[in-house]
mmCIF file of C-alpha atoms in Angstrom:
data_model
loop_
_atom_site.group_PDB
_atom_site.id
_atom_site.type_symbol
_atom_site.label_atom_id
_atom_site.label_comp_id
_atom_site.label_asym_id
_atom_site.label_seq_id
_atom_site.Cartn_x
_atom_site.Cartn_y
_atom_site.Cartn_z
ATOM 1 C CA MET A 17 30.091 -6.912 4.364
ATOM 2 C CA LYS A 18 28.617 -4.415 6.806
ATOM 3 C CA VAL A 19 25.270 -4.439 5.003
ATOM 4 C CA ILE A 20 24.111 -7.809 6.385
ATOM 5 C CA PRO A 21 24.586 -6.967 10.107
ATOM 6 C CA LYS A 22 22.822 -3.643 9.589
ATOM 7 C CA THR A 23 19.944 -5.381 7.803
ATOM 8 C CA ILE A 24 19.572 -7.963 10.571
ATOM 9 C CA THR A 25 19.661 -5.198 13.187
ATOM 10 C CA SER A 26 16.904 -3.297 11.366
ATOM 11 C CA LEU A 27 14.769 -6.412 10.986
ATOM 12 C CA SER A 28 15.296 -7.249 14.666
ATOM 13 C CA PHE A 29 13.971 -3.809 15.558
ATOM 14 C CA ILE A 30 10.932 -4.407 13.346
ATOM 15 C CA PHE A 31 10.310 -7.729 15.090
ATOM 16 C CA LEU A 32 10.607 -6.265 18.582
ATOM 17 C CA ILE A 33 8.230 -3.393 17.800
ATOM 18 C CA SER A 34 5.708 -5.737 16.163
ATOM 19 C CA PHE A 35 5.963 -8.272 18.986
ATOM 20 C CA THR A 36 5.468 -5.518 21.564
ATOM 21 C CA ALA A 37 2.437 -4.286 19.623
ATOM 22 C CA PHE A 38 0.925 -7.770 19.789
ATOM 23 C CA ALA A 39 1.700 -8.327 23.441
ATOM 24 C CA THR A 40 0.344 -4.936 24.523
ATOM 25 C CA GLY A 41 -2.340 -4.333 21.917
ATOM 26 C CA ASP A 42 -5.527 -2.367 22.416
ATOM 27 C CA LYS A 43 -7.311 -3.338 25.616
ATOM 28 C CA LYS A 44 -10.857 -4.538 25.283
ATOM 29 C CA GLU A 45 -13.668 -3.997 27.747
ATOM 30 C CA GLY A 46 -13.670 -6.515 30.539
ATOM 31 C CA GLN A 47 -10.005 -7.471 30.203
ATOM 32 C CA SER A 48 -7.393 -6.901 32.862
ATOM 33 C CA SER A 49 -5.062 -4.008 32.250
ATOM 34 C CA HIS A 50 -2.193 -6.092 33.679
ATOM 35 C CA GLY A 51 -2.535 -8.973 31.207
ATOM 36 C CA ASP A 52 -1.790 -9.379 27.531
ATOM 37 C CA PRO A 53 -4.985 -8.337 25.739
ATOM 38 C CA VAL A 54 -3.943 -9.597 22.280
ATOM 39 C CA ASN A 55 -3.170 -13.234 23.086
ATOM 40 C CA THR A 56 -5.924 -15.387 21.568
ATOM 41 C CA PRO A 57 -6.206 -16.493 17.909
ATOM 42 C CA GLU A 58 -9.353 -14.395 17.457
ATOM 43 C CA GLU A 59 -7.742 -11.246 18.889
ATOM 44 C CA ILE A 60 -4.552 -11.787 16.880
ATOM 45 C CA ASN A 61 -6.530 -12.254 13.661
ATOM 46 C CA GLU A 62 -8.425 -9.030 14.401
ATOM 47 C CA TYR A 63 -5.153 -7.230 15.107
ATOM 48 C CA ILE A 64 -3.587 -8.403 11.827
ATOM 49 C CA GLN A 65 -6.663 -7.376 9.840
ATOM 50 C CA HIS A 66 -6.510 -3.953 11.499
ATOM 51 C CA HIS A 67 -2.793 -3.677 10.678
ATOM 52 C CA VAL A 68 -3.220 -4.189 6.925
ATOM 53 C CA LYS A 69 -6.053 -1.650 6.689
ATOM 54 C CA ASP A 70 -5.723 2.101 6.374
ATOM 55 C CA SER A 71 -6.265 4.214 9.496
ATOM 56 C CA HIS A 72 -6.684 7.809 10.615
ATOM 57 C CA ASP A 73 -3.634 7.780 12.915
ATOM 58 C CA PHE A 74 -0.273 6.132 13.471
ATOM 59 C CA HIS A 75 -0.374 3.592 16.284
ATOM 60 C CA MET A 76 3.043 2.068 16.962
ATOM 61 C CA PHE A 77 2.234 0.103 20.122
ATOM 62 C CA SER A 78 0.563 0.370 23.542
ATOM 63 C CA TYR A 79 1.799 -0.284 27.053
ATOM 64 C CA PHE A 80 0.304 -0.358 30.550
ATOM 65 C CA SER A 81 1.562 1.780 33.414
ATOM 66 C CA ASP A 82 -0.096 2.243 36.822
ATOM 67 C CA GLY A 83 -3.148 0.368 35.623
ATOM 68 C CA GLU A 84 -3.670 2.660 32.606
ATOM 69 C CA GLU A 85 -3.129 2.038 28.922
ATOM 70 C CA HIS A 86 -0.815 4.403 27.051
ATOM 71 C CA HIS A 87 -0.510 4.585 23.270
ATOM 72 C CA VAL A 88 2.613 5.441 21.298
ATOM 73 C CA GLY A 89 1.944 7.098 17.945
ATOM 74 C CA PHE A 90 0.663 10.357 16.543
ATOM 75 C CA PRO A 91 -2.664 11.596 15.118
ATOM 76 C CA LEU A 92 -3.483 12.731 11.596
ATOM 77 C CA PRO A 93 -5.988 15.330 10.306
ATOM 78 C CA VAL A 94 -9.574 14.141 9.860
ATOM 79 C CA ILE A 95 -11.461 16.039 7.138
ATOM 80 C CA LEU A 96 -15.108 15.134 6.602
ATOM 81 C CA TRP A 97 -17.909 16.445 4.425
ATOM 82 C CA GLY A 98 -21.202 15.546 6.049
ATOM 83 C CA GLU A 99 -24.783 16.719 6.184
ATOM 84 C CA ASN A 100 -23.744 20.006 7.823
ATOM 85 C CA GLY A 101 -20.824 20.791 5.564
ATOM 86 C CA LEU A 102 -17.078 20.532 6.138
ATOM 87 C CA SER A 103 -15.651 19.424 9.488
ATOM 88 C CA ALA A 104 -11.976 19.087 10.416
ATOM 89 C CA PHE A 105 -10.218 17.905 13.558
ATOM 90 C CA MET A 106 -7.328 15.665 14.646
ATOM 91 C CA SER A 107 -7.906 11.946 15.012
ATOM 92 C CA SER A 108 -6.725 12.147 18.630
ATOM 93 C CA ALA A 109 -10.216 13.499 19.425
ATOM 94 C CA PHE A 110 -11.430 9.884 19.339
ATOM 95 C CA HIS A 111 -8.916 8.940 22.095
ATOM 96 C CA HIS A 112 -8.105 5.669 20.252
ATOM 97 C CA ASP A 113 -11.736 4.585 20.539
ATOM 98 C CA ASP A 114 -12.805 2.318 17.678
ATOM 99 C CA ASP A 115 -16.075 0.984 19.097
ATOM 100 C CA GLY A 116 -18.275 4.016 18.449
ATOM 101 C CA LYS A 117 -18.399 5.108 22.100
ATOM 102 C CA GLU A 118 -16.418 8.355 21.791
ATOM 103 C CA ILE A 119 -18.497 11.132 20.192
ATOM 104 C CA VAL A 120 -16.698 14.073 18.569
ATOM 105 C CA ALA A 121 -18.939 17.135 18.235
ATOM 106 C CA LYS A 122 -18.070 19.630 15.511
ATOM 107 C CA GLY A 123 -20.654 22.336 14.935
ATOM 108 C CA GLU A 124 -24.008 20.646 14.465
ATOM 109 C CA SER A 125 -22.445 17.282 13.582
ATOM 110 C CA ASN A 126 -21.535 14.373 15.862
ATOM 111 C CA PHE A 127 -19.010 11.815 14.638
ATOM 112 C CA VAL A 128 -18.027 8.384 15.903
ATOM 113 C CA ARG A 129 -15.388 5.908 14.736
ATOM 114 C CA LEU A 130 -16.387 2.280 14.365
ATOM 115 C CA HIS A 131 -13.930 -0.384 13.145
ATOM 116 C CA GLY A 132 -11.727 2.224 11.491
ATOM 117 C CA LYS A 133 -14.615 3.941 9.672
ATOM 118 C CA ILE A 134 -16.083 7.307 10.694
ATOM 119 C CA TYR A 135 -19.850 7.791 10.844
ATOM 120 C CA GLU A 136 -22.006 10.879 11.364
ATOM 121 C CA LEU A 137 -24.849 10.402 13.829
ATOM 122 C CA ASN A 138 -28.334 11.395 12.757
ATOM 123 C CA ALA A 139 -29.771 14.606 14.205
ATOM 124 C CA GLY A 140 -30.711 14.158 17.843
ATOM 125 C CA ALA A 141 -28.790 10.894 18.309
ATOM 126 C CA THR A 142 -26.446 10.693 21.305
ATOM 127 C CA GLU A 143 -25.094 7.187 20.744
ATOM 128 C CA VAL A 144 -24.829 4.581 18.013
ATOM 129 C CA SER A 145 -27.612 2.040 17.579
ATOM 130 C CA PHE A 146 -26.919 -1.304 15.933
ATOM 131 C CA ASP A 147 -28.936 -3.939 14.114
ATOM 132 C CA GLU A 148 -28.537 -7.694 14.536
ATOM 133 C CA ALA A 149 -25.500 -7.705 12.232
ATOM 134 C CA HIS A 150 -23.877 -4.945 14.343
ATOM 135 C CA HIS A 151 -24.274 -2.335 11.609
ATOM 136 C CA PRO A 152 -25.097 1.252 12.699
ATOM 137 C CA THR A 153 -28.738 2.128 12.077
ATOM 138 C CA ASN A 154 -28.813 5.792 13.136
ATOM 139 C CA ALA A 155 -25.679 7.059 11.394
ATOM 140 C CA SER A 156 -24.597 7.929 7.860
ATOM 141 C CA THR A 157 -21.205 7.826 6.175
ATOM 142 C CA PRO A 158 -19.744 11.283 5.369
ATOM 143 C CA ILE A 159 -17.357 11.896 2.498
ATOM 144 C CA ASP A 160 -13.941 11.183 4.008
ATOM 145 C CA LEU A 161 -11.201 13.533 2.754
ATOM 146 C CA SER A 162 -8.864 12.796 5.667
ATOM 147 C CA ILE A 163 -5.090 12.604 5.566
ATOM 148 C CA THR A 164 -4.974 8.925 6.488
ATOM 149 C CA LYS A 165 -1.861 6.853 7.043
ATOM 150 C CA SER A 166 -1.743 5.810 3.382
ATOM 151 C CA VAL A 167 -2.296 9.371 2.136
ATOM 152 C CA PHE A 168 0.472 10.568 4.454
ATOM 153 C CA GLY A 169 2.786 7.892 3.038
ATOM 154 C CA ILE A 170 1.972 8.867 -0.558
ATOM 155 C CA LEU A 171 2.626 12.555 0.135
ATOM 156 C CA LEU A 172 5.857 11.760 1.987
ATOM 157 C CA ILE A 173 7.256 9.527 -0.755
ATOM 158 C CA GLY A 174 6.155 11.986 -3.439
ATOM 159 C CA LEU A 175 8.049 14.769 -1.685
ATOM 160 C CA LEU A 176 11.163 12.619 -1.201
ATOM 161 C CA MET A 177 11.163 11.562 -4.855
ATOM 162 C CA LEU A 178 10.773 15.189 -5.935
ATOM 163 C CA LEU A 179 13.780 16.195 -3.815
ATOM 164 C CA TRP A 180 15.947 13.225 -4.780
ATOM 165 C CA PHE A 181 15.370 13.228 -8.523
ATOM 166 C CA GLY A 182 15.152 17.007 -8.717
ATOM 167 C CA GLY A 183 18.605 17.130 -7.168
ATOM 168 C CA LEU A 184 19.843 14.466 -9.586
ATOM 169 C CA ALA A 185 18.530 16.476 -12.553
ATOM 170 C CA LYS A 186 20.332 19.602 -11.296
ATOM 171 C CA GLN A 187 23.589 17.645 -11.005
ATOM 172 C CA TYR A 188 23.288 16.446 -14.603
ATOM 173 C CA LYS A 189 22.975 20.064 -15.737
ATOM 174 C CA LYS A 190 26.184 21.053 -13.954
ATOM 175 C CA LYS A 191 28.343 17.951 -14.375
ATOM 176 C CA ALA A 192 28.425 14.699 -16.303
ATOM 177 C CA ILE A 193 28.867 12.476 -13.244
ATOM 178 C CA PRO A 194 26.500 12.871 -10.262
ATOM 179 C CA THR A 195 27.831 12.942 -6.714
ATOM 180 C CA GLY A 196 26.499 12.051 -3.286
ATOM 181 C CA PHE A 197 23.126 10.310 -3.186
ATOM 182 C CA GLY A 198 22.814 10.898 -6.927
ATOM 183 C CA ARG A 199 25.391 8.142 -7.482
ATOM 184 C CA VAL A 200 22.989 5.713 -5.822
ATOM 185 C CA LEU A 201 20.037 6.797 -7.949
ATOM 186 C CA GLU A 202 21.833 6.894 -11.308
ATOM 187 C CA PRO A 203 22.282 3.108 -11.826
ATOM 188 C CA LEU A 204 18.650 2.529 -10.855
ATOM 189 C CA VAL A 205 17.487 5.163 -13.331
ATOM 190 C CA LEU A 206 19.634 3.622 -16.076
ATOM 191 C CA TYR A 207 18.292 0.180 -15.211
ATOM 192 C CA VAL A 208 14.665 1.251 -15.675
ATOM 193 C CA ARG A 209 15.529 3.019 -18.926
ATOM 194 C CA ASP A 210 17.738 0.342 -20.501
ATOM 195 C CA GLU A 211 16.197 -2.861 -19.135
ATOM 196 C CA ILE A 212 12.496 -1.989 -18.972
ATOM 197 C CA ALA A 213 11.604 0.978 -21.185
ATOM 198 C CA LYS A 214 13.830 0.387 -24.239
ATOM 199 C CA PRO A 215 13.244 -3.356 -24.818
ATOM 200 C CA ASN A 216 9.469 -3.223 -24.322
ATOM 201 C CA ILE A 217 8.481 0.092 -25.923
ATOM 202 C CA GLY A 218 11.035 0.448 -28.689
ATOM 203 C CA PRO A 219 12.056 3.673 -30.469
ATOM 204 C CA LYS A 220 9.409 5.766 -28.665
ATOM 205 C CA TYR A 221 10.647 4.816 -25.199
ATOM 206 C CA ARG A 222 11.808 8.331 -24.244
ATOM 207 C CA LYS A 223 8.237 9.621 -24.178
ATOM 208 C CA PHE A 224 7.242 7.133 -21.477
ATOM 209 C CA THR A 225 10.454 6.654 -19.487
ATOM 210 C CA GLY A 226 9.539 9.388 -16.996
ATOM 211 C CA TYR A 227 6.249 7.712 -16.158
ATOM 212 C CA LEU A 228 7.823 4.274 -15.826
ATOM 213 C CA MET A 229 10.544 5.597 -13.524
ATOM 214 C CA THR A 230 7.958 7.346 -11.367
ATOM 215 C CA VAL A 231 5.859 4.185 -11.049
ATOM 216 C CA PHE A 232 8.862 1.971 -10.345
ATOM 217 C CA PHE A 233 10.397 4.090 -7.587
ATOM 218 C CA PHE A 234 7.020 5.028 -6.118
ATOM 219 C CA ILE A 235 5.959 1.398 -5.691
ATOM 220 C CA TRP A 236 9.384 0.160 -4.613
ATOM 221 C CA ILE A 237 9.919 2.762 -1.886
ATOM 222 C CA LEU A 238 6.366 2.361 -0.574
ATOM 223 C CA ASN A 239 6.847 -1.417 -0.465
ATOM 224 C CA LEU A 240 10.023 -0.963 1.580
ATOM 225 C CA MET A 241 8.261 1.457 3.920
ATOM 226 C CA GLY A 242 5.640 -1.216 4.489
ATOM 227 C CA LEU A 243 8.344 -3.335 6.149
ATOM 228 C CA THR A 244 9.093 -0.696 8.772
ATOM 229 C CA PRO A 245 7.426 -0.568 12.214
ATOM 230 C CA PHE A 246 5.408 2.490 11.159
ATOM 231 C CA GLY A 247 2.727 0.224 9.744
ATOM 232 C CA PHE A 248 2.563 1.599 6.194
ATOM 233 C CA ASN A 249 0.619 -0.638 3.837
ATOM 234 C CA VAL A 250 0.000 1.798 0.995
ATOM 235 C CA THR A 251 0.490 -0.613 -1.905
ATOM 236 C CA GLY A 252 -1.638 -3.121 -0.014
ATOM 237 C CA GLN A 253 -4.644 -0.798 -0.370
ATOM 238 C CA LEU A 254 -6.874 -1.759 -3.283
ATOM 239 C CA ALA A 255 -7.752 1.877 -4.009
ATOM 240 C CA VAL A 256 -4.055 2.741 -4.504
ATOM 241 C CA THR A 257 -3.275 -0.183 -6.807
ATOM 242 C CA ALA A 258 -6.502 0.481 -8.735
ATOM 243 C CA ALA A 259 -5.467 4.107 -9.258
ATOM 244 C CA LEU A 260 -2.013 3.053 -10.500
ATOM 245 C CA ALA A 261 -3.535 0.516 -12.885
ATOM 246 C CA LEU A 262 -6.042 3.104 -14.133
ATOM 247 C CA ILE A 263 -3.241 5.586 -14.871
ATOM 248 C CA THR A 264 -1.414 2.939 -16.903
ATOM 249 C CA LEU A 265 -4.662 2.206 -18.766
ATOM 250 C CA VAL A 266 -5.105 5.896 -19.630
ATOM 251 C CA VAL A 267 -1.469 6.191 -20.762
ATOM 252 C CA TYR A 268 -1.544 3.310 -23.222
ATOM 253 C CA LEU A 269 -5.059 4.056 -24.498
ATOM 254 C CA PHE A 270 -4.337 7.710 -25.297
ATOM 255 C CA SER A 271 -0.944 6.821 -26.780
ATOM 256 C CA SER A 272 -2.242 4.022 -29.001
ATOM 257 C CA ASN A 273 -2.133 4.274 -32.791
ATOM 258 C CA GLY A 274 -4.283 3.041 -35.645
ATOM 259 C CA HIS A 275 -2.187 -0.093 -36.102
ATOM 260 C CA PHE A 276 -2.997 -1.143 -32.537
ATOM 261 C CA TRP A 277 -6.737 -0.613 -32.949
ATOM 262 C CA SER A 278 -6.837 -2.354 -36.319
ATOM 263 C CA HIS A 279 -5.530 -5.473 -34.617
ATOM 264 C CA GLN A 280 -7.953 -5.022 -31.751
ATOM 265 C CA LEU A 281 -11.135 -4.506 -33.763
ATOM 266 C CA TRP A 282 -10.496 -6.284 -37.079
ATOM 267 C CA MET A 283 -7.602 -8.689 -36.689
ATOM 268 C CA PRO A 284 -5.904 -9.395 -40.027
ATOM 269 C CA GLY A 285 -5.183 -12.948 -41.115
ATOM 270 C CA VAL A 286 -8.227 -14.350 -39.289
ATOM 271 C CA PRO A 287 -11.450 -15.639 -40.928
ATOM 272 C CA TYR A 288 -14.021 -12.874 -41.161
ATOM 273 C CA PHE A 289 -16.693 -14.688 -39.151
ATOM 274 C CA LEU A 290 -14.287 -14.945 -36.182
ATOM 275 C CA ARG A 291 -13.178 -11.319 -36.183
ATOM 276 C CA PRO A 292 -16.170 -9.885 -34.239
ATOM 277 C CA LEU A 293 -15.714 -12.494 -31.510
ATOM 278 C CA LEU A 294 -11.985 -11.831 -31.310
ATOM 279 C CA ALA A 295 -12.638 -8.081 -31.205
ATOM 280 C CA VAL A 296 -14.794 -8.512 -28.092
ATOM 281 C CA ILE A 297 -12.132 -10.684 -26.449
ATOM 282 C CA GLU A 298 -9.321 -8.260 -27.320
ATOM 283 C CA LEU A 299 -11.271 -5.249 -26.067
ATOM 284 C CA ALA A 300 -12.070 -7.044 -22.823
ATOM 285 C CA GLY A 301 -8.379 -7.820 -22.402
ATOM 286 C CA THR A 302 -7.293 -4.260 -23.130
ATOM 287 C CA LEU A 303 -9.904 -2.396 -21.092
ATOM 288 C CA ILE A 304 -10.547 -4.796 -18.201
ATOM 289 C CA ILE A 305 -8.194 -7.768 -17.853
ATOM 290 C CA LYS A 306 -4.872 -5.934 -18.222
ATOM 291 C CA PRO A 307 -5.553 -3.174 -15.660
ATOM 292 C CA PHE A 308 -7.279 -5.686 -13.375
ATOM 293 C CA SER A 309 -4.222 -7.942 -13.407
ATOM 294 C CA LEU A 310 -1.971 -4.975 -12.586
ATOM 295 C CA MET A 311 -4.224 -3.961 -9.707
ATOM 296 C CA VAL A 312 -4.757 -7.374 -8.119
ATOM 297 C CA ARG A 313 -1.197 -8.678 -8.517
ATOM 298 C CA LEU A 314 0.347 -5.799 -6.585
ATOM 299 C CA PHE A 315 -2.412 -5.645 -3.976
ATOM 300 C CA ALA A 316 -2.524 -9.390 -3.309
ATOM 301 C CA ASN A 317 1.219 -9.955 -3.045
ATOM 302 C CA ILE A 318 1.899 -7.026 -0.724
ATOM 303 C CA THR A 319 -1.100 -7.712 1.510
ATOM 304 C CA ALA A 320 -0.288 -11.420 1.707
ATOM 305 C CA GLY A 321 3.295 -10.597 2.666
ATOM 306 C CA HIS A 322 2.162 -8.374 5.537
ATOM 307 C CA ILE A 323 -0.274 -11.004 6.802
ATOM 308 C CA VAL A 324 2.353 -13.766 6.690
ATOM 309 C CA VAL A 325 4.965 -11.697 8.530
ATOM 310 C CA MET A 326 2.504 -10.627 11.234
ATOM 311 C CA SER A 327 1.216 -14.204 11.580
ATOM 312 C CA LEU A 328 4.728 -15.557 12.094
ATOM 313 C CA ILE A 329 5.446 -12.880 14.688
ATOM 314 C CA ALA A 330 2.255 -13.940 16.483
ATOM 315 C CA ILE A 331 3.673 -17.451 16.913
ATOM 316 C CA GLY A 332 5.657 -16.081 19.833
ATOM 317 C CA ILE A 333 2.362 -15.533 21.665
ATOM 318 C CA THR A 334 0.110 -18.334 20.436
ATOM 319 C CA MET A 335 2.638 -21.125 21.151
ATOM 320 C CA GLN A 336 3.576 -20.058 24.663
ATOM 321 C CA GLU A 337 1.390 -22.819 26.092
ATOM 322 C CA GLN A 338 3.126 -25.529 24.024
ATOM 323 C CA MET A 339 6.632 -24.068 24.384
ATOM 324 C CA SER A 340 8.442 -21.812 26.794
ATOM 325 C CA ALA A 341 8.071 -18.057 26.250
ATOM 326 C CA VAL A 342 11.744 -17.814 25.244
ATOM 327 C CA GLY A 343 11.546 -20.767 22.865
ATOM 328 C CA SER A 344 8.388 -19.562 21.112
ATOM 329 C CA THR A 345 9.824 -16.055 20.786
ATOM 330 C CA ILE A 346 13.073 -17.357 19.254
ATOM 331 C CA LEU A 347 11.120 -19.524 16.795
ATOM 332 C CA SER A 348 8.917 -16.583 15.890
ATOM 333 C CA PHE A 349 11.952 -14.351 15.397
ATOM 334 C CA ILE A 350 13.765 -16.809 13.108
ATOM 335 C CA LEU A 351 10.722 -17.470 10.920
ATOM 336 C CA SER A 352 9.689 -13.816 10.660
ATOM 337 C CA LEU A 353 13.291 -12.756 9.944
ATOM 338 C CA PHE A 354 13.493 -15.235 7.062
ATOM 339 C CA ILE A 355 10.163 -14.136 5.578
ATOM 340 C CA THR A 356 11.008 -10.439 6.017
ATOM 341 C CA LEU A 357 14.236 -10.957 4.042
ATOM 342 C CA ILE A 358 12.128 -12.488 1.273
ATOM 343 C CA GLU A 359 9.721 -9.549 1.522
ATOM 344 C CA VAL A 360 12.639 -7.183 0.826
ATOM 345 C CA LEU A 361 13.107 -9.027 -2.468
ATOM 346 C CA VAL A 362 9.343 -9.055 -3.123
ATOM 347 C CA ALA A 363 9.257 -5.276 -2.588
ATOM 348 C CA PHE A 364 11.608 -4.833 -5.553
ATOM 349 C CA LEU A 365 10.072 -7.652 -7.576
ATOM 350 C CA GLN A 366 6.532 -6.258 -7.438
ATOM 351 C CA ALA A 367 7.729 -2.798 -8.458
ATOM 352 C CA TYR A 368 9.646 -4.384 -11.341
ATOM 353 C CA ILE A 369 6.699 -6.519 -12.493
ATOM 354 C CA PHE A 370 4.224 -3.625 -12.416
ATOM 355 C CA THR A 371 6.623 -1.390 -14.364
ATOM 356 C CA MET A 372 7.554 -4.150 -16.814
ATOM 357 C CA LEU A 373 3.921 -4.973 -17.606
ATOM 358 C CA SER A 374 3.072 -1.279 -17.932
ATOM 359 C CA ALA A 375 5.942 -0.868 -20.418
ATOM 360 C CA LEU A 376 4.796 -3.979 -22.289
ATOM 361 C CA PHE A 377 1.212 -2.719 -22.602
ATOM 362 C CA ILE A 378 2.425 0.703 -23.745
ATOM 363 C CA GLY A 379 4.783 -0.905 -26.245
ATOM 364 C CA MET A 380 1.919 -2.915 -27.757
ATOM 365 C CA ALA A 381 -0.166 0.254 -28.089
ATOM 366 C CA VAL A 382 2.506 2.371 -29.839
ATOM 367 C CA GLU A 383 4.018 -0.352 -32.006
ATOM 368 C CA GLU A 384 4.368 0.593 -35.657
ATOM 369 C CA PRO A 385 3.507 -1.829 -38.497
ATOM 370 C CA GLU A 386 7.151 -2.196 -39.573
ATOM 371 C CA HIS A 387 8.115 -3.328 -36.042
ATOM 372 C CA HIS A 388 5.293 -5.849 -35.675
#
C-alpha cells in the first residue's frame, strides 16, 4: 500500500520541476528578466519541441536572481570532426546560447550552436549569416560524435544492466535462489523467457532469449527514465528506434532457414502466375515494412506521450488569464498526473510490444516445416 503514495510523490516532483522549467524557461532577447519568458503558446510550443529533441547538455530549469538568469544542469562532452580535424570541448563553452551568437574557437575552427545543432563557420567568418529562411549560409555541419543526452542515457542504462544482470548471473552460479535486487529481476527475466520467447520462437528460443531480454529491459528502463525530470527522451529519438529495428532485422535475416525463404520467394499452394507478385510483396514486408513498423511504433508513442504530458503541464500557464493561477495549476497537476500514470503503463507496454514483435518475426524466420 505504500507504493501509491510514493508514486504520487515522485510524479508531483516531476510536475513541479517541469512547471518551474516552463515558468522560468530560457530568456529571449528583449524580454524582461523579471517576467515569465515561456508564457505564450508559441514559446511553449517551442519549449516542448526542444524538450523532446536530443541536446548537448542537461538543462533542468532556469531561474532569475538579481536580474540575471541562472541555469541548473550540467554540460556534456562535445566531440566534432570538422574541416580542421578533431575538436573536443564541453558544451558549457556555448554558455547556453542556442542562437548562434556564442563562438567557440578550437584551433583553427570556430563553432556555433543554432537550434540545438552545431555548425562550423567558414574560414574568416566571425559570425553566422542567414538566408531568408534563416538557414546559415557561411557555415558547414561537422560530423558530430558528441556524448549527447541520449548517448549518455544509453551508456548509463547499458552499464546498469551489465551490473544488475551480471550480479544475477553470479548469484545463479552460487545458489539456486537469488537474493537482494536479484529477486526483483528474476520474475521479469522468467516472464520474457516464458511468455515472449518460448511461445513465439518455439524450440529454438534459447538462442534468442538473451537478445530479447536485452531489448525488453533496455527499452523499458529508458522509457521510465523519460518520465523523470532529467529530460531523457532516448526512445523518442528516431535514430535510436531505427537502430533497434535494424538489429532485429539483422537477427531474423541471418537466422532464417530455407523453409522461410521458400515461402517468401516461391509460396507453395498458390497459382504460379501469382507467385512472383507475392514474392515482391513478401520481400517488401520482410525487409521494409516489419522493421519500419517497429521503428515508428516505438518512436511515435513515446514522443507523443512526452508532448501530451508537457502540454498538460503548460495548461497551468496558458489558462492563467481565464482562471486563477492556483486553479489553473491544480487543473494542470491533476491532468498531467493522470496522463503520467498512463505513461508508466505505456513505458512497459511499448517495451513488451517491441520485444513481442521481434520474437514473432524471429520465430517466423526459424520455423521448421514440421511446425508450420
